[in-house]
PDB file of C-alpha atoms in Angstrom:
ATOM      1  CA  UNK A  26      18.254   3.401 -34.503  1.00 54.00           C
ATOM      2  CA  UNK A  27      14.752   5.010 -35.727  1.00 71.00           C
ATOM      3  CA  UNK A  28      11.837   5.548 -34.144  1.00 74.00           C
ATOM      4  CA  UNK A  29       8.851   6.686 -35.579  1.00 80.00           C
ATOM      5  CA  UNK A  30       5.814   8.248 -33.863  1.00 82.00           C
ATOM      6  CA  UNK A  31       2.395   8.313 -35.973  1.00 84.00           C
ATOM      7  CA  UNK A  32      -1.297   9.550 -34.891  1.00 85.00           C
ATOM      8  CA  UNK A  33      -3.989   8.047 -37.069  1.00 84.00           C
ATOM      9  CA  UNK A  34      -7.444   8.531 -36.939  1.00 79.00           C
ATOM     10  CA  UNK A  35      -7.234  11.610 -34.420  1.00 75.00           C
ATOM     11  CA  UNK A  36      -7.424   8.514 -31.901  1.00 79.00           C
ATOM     12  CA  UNK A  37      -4.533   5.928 -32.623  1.00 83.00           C
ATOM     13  CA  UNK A  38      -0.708   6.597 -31.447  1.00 82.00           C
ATOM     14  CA  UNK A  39       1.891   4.398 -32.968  1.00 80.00           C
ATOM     15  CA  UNK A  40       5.727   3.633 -32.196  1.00 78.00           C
ATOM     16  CA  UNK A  41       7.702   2.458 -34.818  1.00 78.00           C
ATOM     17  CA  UNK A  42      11.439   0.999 -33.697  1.00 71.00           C
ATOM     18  CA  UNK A  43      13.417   0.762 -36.863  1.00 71.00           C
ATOM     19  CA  UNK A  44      10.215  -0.024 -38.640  1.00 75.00           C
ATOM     20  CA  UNK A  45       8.955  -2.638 -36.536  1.00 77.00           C
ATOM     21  CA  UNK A  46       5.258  -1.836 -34.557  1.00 79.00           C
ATOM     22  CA  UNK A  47       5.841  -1.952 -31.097  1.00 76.00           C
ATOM     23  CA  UNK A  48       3.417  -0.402 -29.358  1.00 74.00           C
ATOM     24  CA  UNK A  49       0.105   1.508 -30.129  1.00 79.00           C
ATOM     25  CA  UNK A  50      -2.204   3.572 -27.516  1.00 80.00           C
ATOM     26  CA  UNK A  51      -5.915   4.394 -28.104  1.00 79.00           C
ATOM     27  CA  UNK A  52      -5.503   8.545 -27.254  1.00 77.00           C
ATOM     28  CA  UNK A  53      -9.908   8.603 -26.814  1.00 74.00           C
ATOM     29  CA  UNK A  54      -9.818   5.354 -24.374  1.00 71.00           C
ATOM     30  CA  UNK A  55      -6.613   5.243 -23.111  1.00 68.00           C
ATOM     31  CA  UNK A  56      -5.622   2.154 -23.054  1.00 67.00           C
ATOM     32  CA  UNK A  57      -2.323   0.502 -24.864  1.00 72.00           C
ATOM     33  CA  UNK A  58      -0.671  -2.090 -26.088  1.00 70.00           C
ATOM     34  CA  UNK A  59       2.994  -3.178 -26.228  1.00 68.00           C
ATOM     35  CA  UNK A  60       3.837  -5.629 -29.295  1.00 64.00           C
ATOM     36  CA  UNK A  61       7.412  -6.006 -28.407  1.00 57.00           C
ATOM     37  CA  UNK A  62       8.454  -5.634 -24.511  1.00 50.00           C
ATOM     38  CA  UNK A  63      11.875  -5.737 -25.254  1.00 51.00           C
ATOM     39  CA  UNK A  64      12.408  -2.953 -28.054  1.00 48.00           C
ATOM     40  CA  UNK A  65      11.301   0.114 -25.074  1.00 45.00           C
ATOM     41  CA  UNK A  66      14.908   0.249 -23.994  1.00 45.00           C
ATOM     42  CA  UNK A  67      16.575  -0.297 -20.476  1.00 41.00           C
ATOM     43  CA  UNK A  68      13.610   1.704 -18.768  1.00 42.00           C
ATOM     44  CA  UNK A  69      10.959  -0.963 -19.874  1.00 45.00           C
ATOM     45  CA  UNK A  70      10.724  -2.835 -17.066  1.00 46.00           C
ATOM     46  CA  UNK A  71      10.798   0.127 -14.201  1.00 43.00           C
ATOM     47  CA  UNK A  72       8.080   1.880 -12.929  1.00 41.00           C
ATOM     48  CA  UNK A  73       6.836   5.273 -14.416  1.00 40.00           C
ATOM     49  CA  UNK A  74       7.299   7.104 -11.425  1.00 40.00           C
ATOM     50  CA  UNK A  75      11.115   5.909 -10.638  1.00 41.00           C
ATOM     51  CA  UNK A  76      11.486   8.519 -12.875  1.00 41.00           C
ATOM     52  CA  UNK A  77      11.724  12.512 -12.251  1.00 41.00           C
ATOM     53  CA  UNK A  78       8.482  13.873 -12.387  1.00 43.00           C
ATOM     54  CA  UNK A  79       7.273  16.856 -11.032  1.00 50.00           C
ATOM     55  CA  UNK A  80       3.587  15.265 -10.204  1.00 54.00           C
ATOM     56  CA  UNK A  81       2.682  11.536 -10.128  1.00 58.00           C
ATOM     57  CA  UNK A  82      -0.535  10.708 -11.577  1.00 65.00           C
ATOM     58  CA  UNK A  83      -3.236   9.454  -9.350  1.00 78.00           C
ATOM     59  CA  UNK A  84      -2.869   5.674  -8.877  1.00 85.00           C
ATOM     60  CA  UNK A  85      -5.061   2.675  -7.862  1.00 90.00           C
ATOM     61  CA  UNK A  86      -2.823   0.351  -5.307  1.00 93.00           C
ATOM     62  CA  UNK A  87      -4.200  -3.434  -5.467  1.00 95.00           C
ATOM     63  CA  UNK A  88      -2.744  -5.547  -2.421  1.00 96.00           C
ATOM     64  CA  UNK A  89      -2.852  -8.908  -4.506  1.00 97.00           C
ATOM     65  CA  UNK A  90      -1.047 -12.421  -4.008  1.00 97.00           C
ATOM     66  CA  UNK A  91       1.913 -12.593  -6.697  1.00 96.00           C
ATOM     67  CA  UNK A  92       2.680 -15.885  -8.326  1.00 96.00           C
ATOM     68  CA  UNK A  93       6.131 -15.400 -10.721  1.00 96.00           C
ATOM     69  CA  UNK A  94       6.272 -18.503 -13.025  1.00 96.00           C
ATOM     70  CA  UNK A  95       9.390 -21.000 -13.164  1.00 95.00           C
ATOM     71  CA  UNK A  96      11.224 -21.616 -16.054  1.00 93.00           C
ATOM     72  CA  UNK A  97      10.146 -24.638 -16.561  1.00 94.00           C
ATOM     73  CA  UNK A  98       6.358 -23.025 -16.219  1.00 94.00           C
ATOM     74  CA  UNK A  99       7.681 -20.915 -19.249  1.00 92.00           C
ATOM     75  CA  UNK A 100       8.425 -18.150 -17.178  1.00 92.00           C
ATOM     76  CA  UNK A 101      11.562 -15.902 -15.942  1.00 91.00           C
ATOM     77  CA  UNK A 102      15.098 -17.148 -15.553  1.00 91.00           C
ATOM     78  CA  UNK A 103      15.724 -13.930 -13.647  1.00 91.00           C
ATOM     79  CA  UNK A 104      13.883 -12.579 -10.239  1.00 92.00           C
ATOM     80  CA  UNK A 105      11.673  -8.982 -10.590  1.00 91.00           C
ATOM     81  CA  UNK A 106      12.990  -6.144  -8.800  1.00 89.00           C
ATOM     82  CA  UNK A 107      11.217  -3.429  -6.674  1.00 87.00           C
ATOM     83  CA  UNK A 108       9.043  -1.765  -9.450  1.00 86.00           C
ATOM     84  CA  UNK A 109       9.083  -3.949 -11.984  1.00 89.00           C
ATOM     85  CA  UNK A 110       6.214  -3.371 -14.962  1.00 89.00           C
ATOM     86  CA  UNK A 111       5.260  -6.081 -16.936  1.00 91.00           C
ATOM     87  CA  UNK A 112       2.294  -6.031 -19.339  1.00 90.00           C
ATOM     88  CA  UNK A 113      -0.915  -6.796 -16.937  1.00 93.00           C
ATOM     89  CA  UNK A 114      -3.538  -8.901 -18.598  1.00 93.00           C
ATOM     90  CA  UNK A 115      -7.619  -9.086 -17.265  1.00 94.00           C
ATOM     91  CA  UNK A 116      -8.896 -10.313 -20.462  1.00 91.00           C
ATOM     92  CA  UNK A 117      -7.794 -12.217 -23.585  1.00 88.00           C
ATOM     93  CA  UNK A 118      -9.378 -13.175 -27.537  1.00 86.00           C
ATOM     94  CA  UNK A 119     -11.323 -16.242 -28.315  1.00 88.00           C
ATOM     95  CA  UNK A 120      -7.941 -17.015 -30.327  1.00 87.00           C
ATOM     96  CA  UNK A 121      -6.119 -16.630 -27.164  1.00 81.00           C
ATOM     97  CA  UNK A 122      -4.150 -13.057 -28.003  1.00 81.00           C
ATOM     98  CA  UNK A 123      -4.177 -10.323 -25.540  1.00 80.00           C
ATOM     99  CA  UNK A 124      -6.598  -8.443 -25.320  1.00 82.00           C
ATOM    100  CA  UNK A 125      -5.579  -5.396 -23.366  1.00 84.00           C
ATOM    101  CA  UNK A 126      -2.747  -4.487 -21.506  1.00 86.00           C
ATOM    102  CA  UNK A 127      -2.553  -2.129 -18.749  1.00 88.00           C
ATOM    103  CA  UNK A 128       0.282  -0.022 -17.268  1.00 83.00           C
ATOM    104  CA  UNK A 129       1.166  -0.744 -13.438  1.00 88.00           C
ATOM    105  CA  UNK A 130       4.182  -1.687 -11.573  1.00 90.00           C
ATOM    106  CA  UNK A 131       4.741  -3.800  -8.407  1.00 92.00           C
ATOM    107  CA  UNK A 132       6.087  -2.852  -4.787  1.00 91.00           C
ATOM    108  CA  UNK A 133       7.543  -5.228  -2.749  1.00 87.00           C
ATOM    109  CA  UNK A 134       7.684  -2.977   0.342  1.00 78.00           C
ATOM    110  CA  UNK A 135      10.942  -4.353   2.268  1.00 78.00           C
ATOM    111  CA  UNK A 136      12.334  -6.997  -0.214  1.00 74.00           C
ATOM    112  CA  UNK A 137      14.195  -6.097  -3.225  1.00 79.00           C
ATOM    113  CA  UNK A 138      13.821  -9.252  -5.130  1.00 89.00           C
ATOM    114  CA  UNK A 139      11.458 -11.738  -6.063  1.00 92.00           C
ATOM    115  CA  UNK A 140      12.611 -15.506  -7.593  1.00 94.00           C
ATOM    116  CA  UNK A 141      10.632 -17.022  -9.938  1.00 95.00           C
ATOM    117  CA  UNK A 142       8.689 -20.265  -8.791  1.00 96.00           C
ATOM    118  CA  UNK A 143       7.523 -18.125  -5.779  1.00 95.00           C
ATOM    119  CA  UNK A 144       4.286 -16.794  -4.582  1.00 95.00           C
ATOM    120  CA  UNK A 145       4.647 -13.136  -2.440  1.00 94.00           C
ATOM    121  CA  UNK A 146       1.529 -10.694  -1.467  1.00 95.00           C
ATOM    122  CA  UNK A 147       2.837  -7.312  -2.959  1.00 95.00           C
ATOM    123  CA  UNK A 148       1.204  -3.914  -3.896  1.00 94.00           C
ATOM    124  CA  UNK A 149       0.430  -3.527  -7.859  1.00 95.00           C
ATOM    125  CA  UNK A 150       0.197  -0.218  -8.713  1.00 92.00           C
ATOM    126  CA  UNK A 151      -1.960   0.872 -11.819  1.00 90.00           C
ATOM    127  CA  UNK A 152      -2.417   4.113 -13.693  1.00 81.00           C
ATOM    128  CA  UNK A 153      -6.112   5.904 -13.056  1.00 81.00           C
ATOM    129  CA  UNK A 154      -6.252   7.083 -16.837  1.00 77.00           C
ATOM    130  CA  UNK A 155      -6.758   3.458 -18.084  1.00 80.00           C
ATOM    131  CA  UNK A 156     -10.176   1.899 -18.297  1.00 85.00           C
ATOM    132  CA  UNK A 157      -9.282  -0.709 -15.590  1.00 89.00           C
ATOM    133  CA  UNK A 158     -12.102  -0.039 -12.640  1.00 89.00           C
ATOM    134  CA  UNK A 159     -13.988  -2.926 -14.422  1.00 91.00           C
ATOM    135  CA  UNK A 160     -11.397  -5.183 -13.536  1.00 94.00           C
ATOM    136  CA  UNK A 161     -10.942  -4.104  -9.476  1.00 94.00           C
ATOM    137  CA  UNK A 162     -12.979  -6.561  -7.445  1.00 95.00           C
ATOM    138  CA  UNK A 163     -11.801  -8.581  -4.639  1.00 96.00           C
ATOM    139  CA  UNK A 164     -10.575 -12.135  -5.867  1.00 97.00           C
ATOM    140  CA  UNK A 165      -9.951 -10.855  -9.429  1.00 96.00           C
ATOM    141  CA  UNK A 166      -7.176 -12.566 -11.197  1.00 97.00           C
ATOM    142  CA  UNK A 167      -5.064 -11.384 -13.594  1.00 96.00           C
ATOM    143  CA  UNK A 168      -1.294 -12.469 -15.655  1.00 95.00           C
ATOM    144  CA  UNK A 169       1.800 -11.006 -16.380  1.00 95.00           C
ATOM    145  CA  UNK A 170       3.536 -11.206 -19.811  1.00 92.00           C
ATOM    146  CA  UNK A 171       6.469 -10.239 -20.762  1.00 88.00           C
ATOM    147  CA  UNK A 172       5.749  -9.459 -24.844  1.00 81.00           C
ATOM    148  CA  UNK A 173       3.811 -12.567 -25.077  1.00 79.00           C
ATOM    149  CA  UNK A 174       5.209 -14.524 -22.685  1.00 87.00           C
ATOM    150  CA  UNK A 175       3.135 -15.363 -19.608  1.00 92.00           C
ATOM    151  CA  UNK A 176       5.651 -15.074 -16.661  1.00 94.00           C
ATOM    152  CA  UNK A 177       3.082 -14.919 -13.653  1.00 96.00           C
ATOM    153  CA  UNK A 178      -0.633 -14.380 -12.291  1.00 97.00           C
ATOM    154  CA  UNK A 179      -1.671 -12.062  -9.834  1.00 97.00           C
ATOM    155  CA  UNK A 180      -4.940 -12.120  -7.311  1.00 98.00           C
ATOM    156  CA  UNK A 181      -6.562  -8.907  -5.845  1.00 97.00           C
ATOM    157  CA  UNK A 182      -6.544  -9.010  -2.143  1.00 97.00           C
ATOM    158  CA  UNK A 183      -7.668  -5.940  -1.042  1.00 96.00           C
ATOM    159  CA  UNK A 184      -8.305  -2.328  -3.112  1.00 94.00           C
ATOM    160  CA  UNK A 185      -7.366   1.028  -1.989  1.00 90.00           C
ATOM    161  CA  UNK A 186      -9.088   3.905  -4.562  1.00 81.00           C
ATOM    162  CA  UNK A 187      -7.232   7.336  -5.271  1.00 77.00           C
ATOM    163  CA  UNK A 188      -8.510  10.062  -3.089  1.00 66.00           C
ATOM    164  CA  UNK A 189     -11.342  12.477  -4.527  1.00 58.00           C
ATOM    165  CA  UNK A 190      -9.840  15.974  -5.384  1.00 52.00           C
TER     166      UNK A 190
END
C-alpha cells in the first residue's frame, strides 16, 4: 500500500492511494472532495469526532428528514449506523458531476440503525470550516453519495448555529 500526499499551488492538497486520486481539498476555501469513498479505509464511513480528539471543532447541527434509498432506488444493501458520513451534496455540474462535497455525519439519537427504503428525522452534523452557510435554510434539500453513488436525500428541518466565542 502507498499513499501519497501532494500540495500544489500553495492551495491544493492531494491523496494519492497506490497512485490512484482519491481525494483533493482546497487548503484557501476549505472545501473537499472524495473521488473514491471506498479507498479511505475502515474509518470512512464514521464520524470525525468518534475519534480521540482533544477538542472537537465547532459544528453546525441540521435537524433534517432522512430518506436512505432502496436497492432497487440504486441505493444501500446495508442500513447506516449511528455516525455514519457519507459525501453530502447541495449542488451539482450542468453535466451532472458533483459539485462539492461537504464533511458531516448523522445522529440518530436513540436508534442505532437505519434500513434503507426508510425515511427517519435525524441530526446531520457538519464541519464550521467548510463554506456551507449558503446552503442552511429551512426546507433545503440535499443527497448522499457514496463515491458516486446516490444512496439518499436529506431535508433541513430546523438549524441550530455554533455558539459565538
Amino acid at each position: 500500500m502507498i499513499i501519497k500526499k501532494e500540495i500544489k499551488d500553495d492551495n491544493e492538497f492531494y491523496l494519492y492511494f497506490n497512485g490512484k486520486l482519491i481525494y483533493k481539498r482546497w487548503l484557501d476555501q476549505g472545501y473537499s472532495k472524495v473521488f473514491d469513498h471506498f479507498a479511505w479505509g475502515k474509518y470512512t464511513e464514521k464520524s470525525i469526532t468518534d475519534f480521540d480528539l482533544e477538542e472537537t471543532p465547532p459544528l453546525y447541527h441540521v435537524e433534517c428528514r432522512l430518506t436512505l434509498f432502496s436497492k432497487e432506488e440504486g441505493g444501500r444493501e446495508n442500513p447506516i449506523e449511528n455516525g455514519y458520513r457519507p459525501n453530502h451534496v447541495f449542488e451539482y455540474d450542468e453535466d451532472g458531476t458533483l459539485k462539492y462535497t461537504f464533511i458531516g455525519d448523522f445522529q440518530f439519537g436513540e436508534n442505532n440503525l437505519i434500513e434503507p427504503g426508510t425515511t427517519q428525522n435525524v441530526t446531520a452534523r457538519f464541519l464550521t470550516h467548510q463554506p456551507i452557510e449558503q446552503y442552511l435554510n429551512i426546507g433545503q434539500k440535499w443527497w448522499l453519495h457514496e463515491g458516486s453513488r446516490k444512496i439518499g436525500k436529506a431535508e433541513m428541518i430546523k438549524i441550530k448555529l455554533p455558539e459565538k466565542e
